[in-house]
Amino acid sequence: KQEVTQIPAALSVPEGENLVLNCSFTDSAIYNLQWFRQDPGKGLTSLLLIQSSQREQTSGRLNASLDKSSGRSTLYIAASQPGDSATYLCAVRLFQGGSEKLVFGKGTKLTVNP
Amino acid sequence: SAVISQKPSRDICQRGTSLTIQCQVDSQVTMMFWYRQQPGQSLTLIATANQGSEATYESGFVIDKFPISRPNLTFSTLTVSNMSPEDSSIYLCSVRAQETQYFGPGTRLLVL
């Protein structure tokens, strides 16, 4: 059974700091991995998608890496801003028995202090 | 990309009653997914809904409790039946467009 773990569960940093969020998964047979952002009381916003054959993806101040063999992904946020405060979720996509599903971690709650 | 809307955005319900959540997508999609996010927890897949066929439910979820309709390629409903306080959660509709997963804004349900 695939399990996704995110460390730390919560993180508080001053504005301007660079930071790394971690995601690990137990089964390397994934199709892709996606990072999301969730603001309080809201749905999920897709940030970055990494295919299983890729090593990293970048969008603006965000960079996500994937090491499929070791079951790890990181989300790097450069020059953090108060507007980055949210919960960040990673999810791996699996294909099992003809169906597909996303398995989510519990998220990292990020607070960026002005 | 895909833009997803859900109704209602939130509701407070009495135990024993049922609530139907609607999900509308701005483009035609083969599969629509329903997730539940319990307080303080991450997302758990309830079922996958294909147009014209029965929904496929994940372990721990049954059709009698969470009936799903999928009448066309842009719309789906999820009903939470015979509700109890343990059903208090955020319910999210989701689709996959190309390789990316998109989510609706969620329906926040509180059962008293």
Coordinates of C-alpha atoms in Angstrom, one line a residue:
Chain A
K1 CA 0.0 0.0 0.0
Q2 CA 1.4 3.4 -1.1
E3 CA 2.0 5.8 1.8
V4 CA 3.0 9.4 1.4
T5 CA 4.7 11.3 4.2
Q6 CA 5.4 15.0 4.4
I7 CA 8.0 16.5 6.8
P8 CA 7.7 18.9 8.6
A9 CA 4.1 19.0 9.4
A10 CA 4.4 22.8 10.1
L11 CA 7.0 25.4 9.3
S12 CA 7.3 29.0 10.3
V13 CA 9.9 31.3 8.6
P14 CA 10.6 35.0 8.3
E15 CA 9.9 36.7 5.0
G16 CA 12.7 36.4 2.4
E17 CA 14.0 33.0 3.6
N18 CA 14.5 30.1 1.2
L19 CA 12.9 26.9 2.3
V20 CA 12.5 23.2 1.4
L21 CA 9.5 21.0 1.9
N22 CA 9.9 17.3 1.9
C23 CA 7.7 14.5 0.6
S24 CA 8.5 10.7 0.6
F25 CA 6.6 7.8 -0.7
T26 CA 6.9 4.1 -0.1
D27 CA 6.4 2.6 -3.5
S28 CA 8.5 3.9 -6.4
A29 CA 6.0 2.6 -9.0
I30 CA 4.4 6.0 -9.5
Y31 CA 3.2 7.6 -12.7
N32 CA 3.8 11.2 -11.6
L33 CA 4.0 13.4 -8.6
Q34 CA 2.1 16.7 -8.1
W35 CA 2.5 19.5 -5.6
F36 CA -0.6 21.5 -4.5
R37 CA -1.3 24.5 -2.4
Q38 CA -4.4 24.7 -0.2
D39 CA -5.5 27.9 1.4
P40 CA -7.7 27.7 4.5
G41 CA -11.2 26.7 3.7
K42 CA -10.4 26.4 0.0
G43 CA -9.8 23.8 -2.6
L44 CA -6.4 22.7 -4.0
T45 CA -4.4 24.7 -6.5
S46 CA -1.9 22.8 -8.6
L47 CA 1.7 24.1 -8.4
L48 CA 4.0 21.7 -10.2
L49 CA 3.7 18.3 -11.9
I50 CA 6.7 16.0 -12.3
Q51 CA 6.5 13.0 -14.5
S52 CA 8.2 9.8 -13.2
S53 CA 10.9 10.2 -15.9
Q54 CA 11.7 13.7 -14.9
R55 CA 14.1 15.0 -12.2
E56 CA 12.7 18.5 -11.6
Q57 CA 10.2 21.2 -12.6
T58 CA 10.4 24.9 -12.1
S59 CA 7.7 27.6 -12.0
G60 CA 8.8 31.1 -10.9
R61 CA 10.1 30.9 -7.3
L62 CA 9.2 27.2 -7.0
N63 CA 11.3 24.3 -7.9
A64 CA 10.3 20.7 -7.4
S65 CA 12.6 17.7 -7.6
L66 CA 11.9 14.0 -7.8
D67 CA 14.2 11.0 -7.0
K68 CA 11.9 8.2 -7.8
S69 CA 14.3 5.4 -6.9
S70 CA 14.7 6.7 -3.3
G71 CA 11.0 7.7 -3.1
R72 CA 11.6 11.4 -2.4
S73 CA 10.5 14.7 -3.7
T74 CA 11.3 18.2 -2.5
L75 CA 9.6 21.6 -3.1
Y76 CA 12.0 24.5 -2.9
I77 CA 10.5 28.0 -2.4
A78 CA 12.9 30.9 -3.0
A79 CA 12.6 34.3 -1.3
S80 CA 9.4 33.4 0.6
Q81 CA 6.6 35.9 0.9
P82 CA 3.7 36.2 3.4
G83 CA 1.4 35.3 0.5
D84 CA 3.1 31.9 0.3
S85 CA 1.5 31.0 3.7
A86 CA -0.7 27.9 3.0
T87 CA -0.7 24.2 3.4
Y88 CA 1.4 22.4 0.8
L89 CA 0.4 18.9 -0.3
C90 CA 2.2 16.4 -2.4
A91 CA 0.4 13.5 -4.2
V92 CA 1.6 10.6 -6.2
R93 CA -0.5 9.2 -9.1
L94 CA -0.9 5.4 -9.3
F95 CA -2.4 3.1 -11.8
Q96 CA -3.8 -0.1 -10.1
G97 CA -6.0 -2.7 -11.6
G98 CA -7.1 -0.5 -14.5
S99 CA -8.0 2.4 -12.3
E100 CA -6.0 5.4 -11.3
K101 CA -5.8 7.4 -8.0
L102 CA -3.9 10.1 -6.3
V103 CA -2.4 9.3 -2.8
F104 CA -1.9 12.4 -0.7
G105 CA 0.4 13.3 2.1
K106 CA -1.0 15.1 5.1
G107 CA 0.7 18.4 4.1
T108 CA 3.1 20.9 5.4
K109 CA 1.5 24.1 6.9
L110 CA 3.7 27.0 6.0
T111 CA 3.6 30.4 7.7
V112 CA 5.8 33.2 6.3
N113 CA 6.0 36.1 8.8
P114 CA 6.4 39.6 7.5
Chain B
S1 CA -6.7 23.4 -17.6
A2 CA -10.1 22.8 -16.1
V3 CA -12.3 25.1 -14.0
I4 CA -14.5 23.3 -11.5
S5 CA -17.5 24.6 -9.6
Q6 CA -19.3 23.0 -6.7
K7 CA -22.6 23.6 -5.0
P8 CA -23.2 24.1 -2.2
S9 CA -20.0 25.7 -0.9
R10 CA -21.0 24.8 2.7
D11 CA -23.9 23.4 4.6
I12 CA -25.0 22.5 8.1
C13 CA -27.2 19.4 8.3
Q14 CA -29.0 17.3 10.9
R15 CA -28.0 13.7 11.5
G16 CA -30.0 11.2 9.5
T17 CA -30.6 13.5 6.6
S18 CA -28.9 13.4 3.1
L19 CA -27.1 16.1 1.1
T20 CA -26.4 16.1 -2.6
I21 CA -23.3 17.9 -3.8
Q22 CA -23.1 19.1 -7.4
C23 CA -19.9 19.4 -9.5
Q24 CA -19.7 21.2 -12.8
V25 CA -16.6 21.2 -15.1
D26 CA -16.0 23.7 -17.9
S27 CA -14.8 21.0 -20.3
Q28 CA -15.7 17.4 -21.2
V29 CA -13.8 14.8 -19.1
T30 CA -13.9 11.1 -19.0
M31 CA -13.3 10.6 -15.3
M32 CA -14.4 12.6 -12.3
F33 CA -13.2 11.9 -8.9
W34 CA -14.7 12.6 -5.4
Y35 CA -12.4 13.1 -2.4
R36 CA -13.1 13.7 1.3
Q37 CA -10.9 15.7 3.6
Q38 CA -11.7 15.2 7.2
P39 CA -10.6 17.8 9.8
G40 CA -6.9 17.9 10.2
Q41 CA -6.4 15.1 7.6
S42 CA -5.3 14.8 4.0
L43 CA -7.5 13.9 1.1
T44 CA -8.9 10.4 0.6
L45 CA -10.4 9.2 -2.6
I46 CA -14.1 8.1 -2.3
A47 CA -14.9 7.0 -5.8
T48 CA -14.2 7.5 -9.5
A49 CA -17.2 8.4 -11.7
N50 CA -17.2 7.6 -15.4
Q51 CA -20.0 8.8 -17.7
G52 CA -22.5 6.0 -18.5
S53 CA -21.3 3.5 -16.0
E54 CA -21.3 2.7 -12.3
A55 CA -18.9 4.6 -10.1
T56 CA -15.9 2.7 -8.7
Y57 CA -15.6 3.0 -5.0
E58 CA -12.5 2.8 -2.8
S59 CA -12.1 0.5 0.1
G60 CA -14.2 1.7 3.0
F61 CA -16.7 3.6 0.9
V62 CA -20.0 2.1 -0.4
I63 CA -22.6 3.1 -2.9
D64 CA -25.5 3.1 -0.4
K65 CA -23.7 5.7 1.7
F66 CA -22.2 7.8 -1.2
P67 CA -24.4 7.3 -4.3
I68 CA -22.9 9.1 -7.3
S69 CA -24.5 10.2 -10.6
R70 CA -22.6 11.0 -13.8
P71 CA -25.3 11.9 -16.4
N72 CA -22.8 13.6 -18.9
L73 CA -19.2 14.5 -19.5
T74 CA -19.3 17.8 -17.5
F75 CA -21.4 17.1 -14.5
S76 CA -21.5 14.8 -11.4
T77 CA -23.3 14.6 -8.1
L78 CA -22.3 13.0 -4.8
T79 CA -24.9 12.3 -2.2
V80 CA -23.9 11.8 1.5
S81 CA -26.7 9.7 2.8
N82 CA -28.0 9.1 6.4
M83 CA -25.5 11.5 7.7
S84 CA -23.7 11.3 11.1
P85 CA -21.3 13.8 12.7
E86 CA -18.5 11.6 11.4
D87 CA -19.4 12.7 7.9
S88 CA -18.4 16.3 8.7
S89 CA -15.7 17.0 6.2
I90 CA -14.8 18.9 3.1
Y91 CA -15.9 17.1 -0.1
L92 CA -14.0 17.9 -3.2
C93 CA -14.6 17.1 -6.8
S94 CA -11.7 16.6 -9.1
V95 CA -10.8 15.9 -12.7
R96 CA -7.6 15.2 -14.7
A97 CA -6.9 17.3 -17.7
Q98 CA -3.9 16.0 -19.7
E99 CA -1.6 15.0 -16.8
T100 CA -2.6 17.5 -14.2
Q101 CA -5.2 17.0 -11.5
Y102 CA -7.6 19.9 -10.8
F103 CA -9.9 20.4 -7.9
G104 CA -13.1 22.3 -7.2
P105 CA -13.4 24.7 -4.3
G106 CA -14.9 22.0 -2.0
T107 CA -18.1 21.7 -0.1
R108 CA -17.7 22.1 3.7
L109 CA -20.2 19.9 5.5
L110 CA -21.0 20.0 9.2
V111 CA -23.4 17.4 10.6
L112 CA -25.0 18.1 14.0

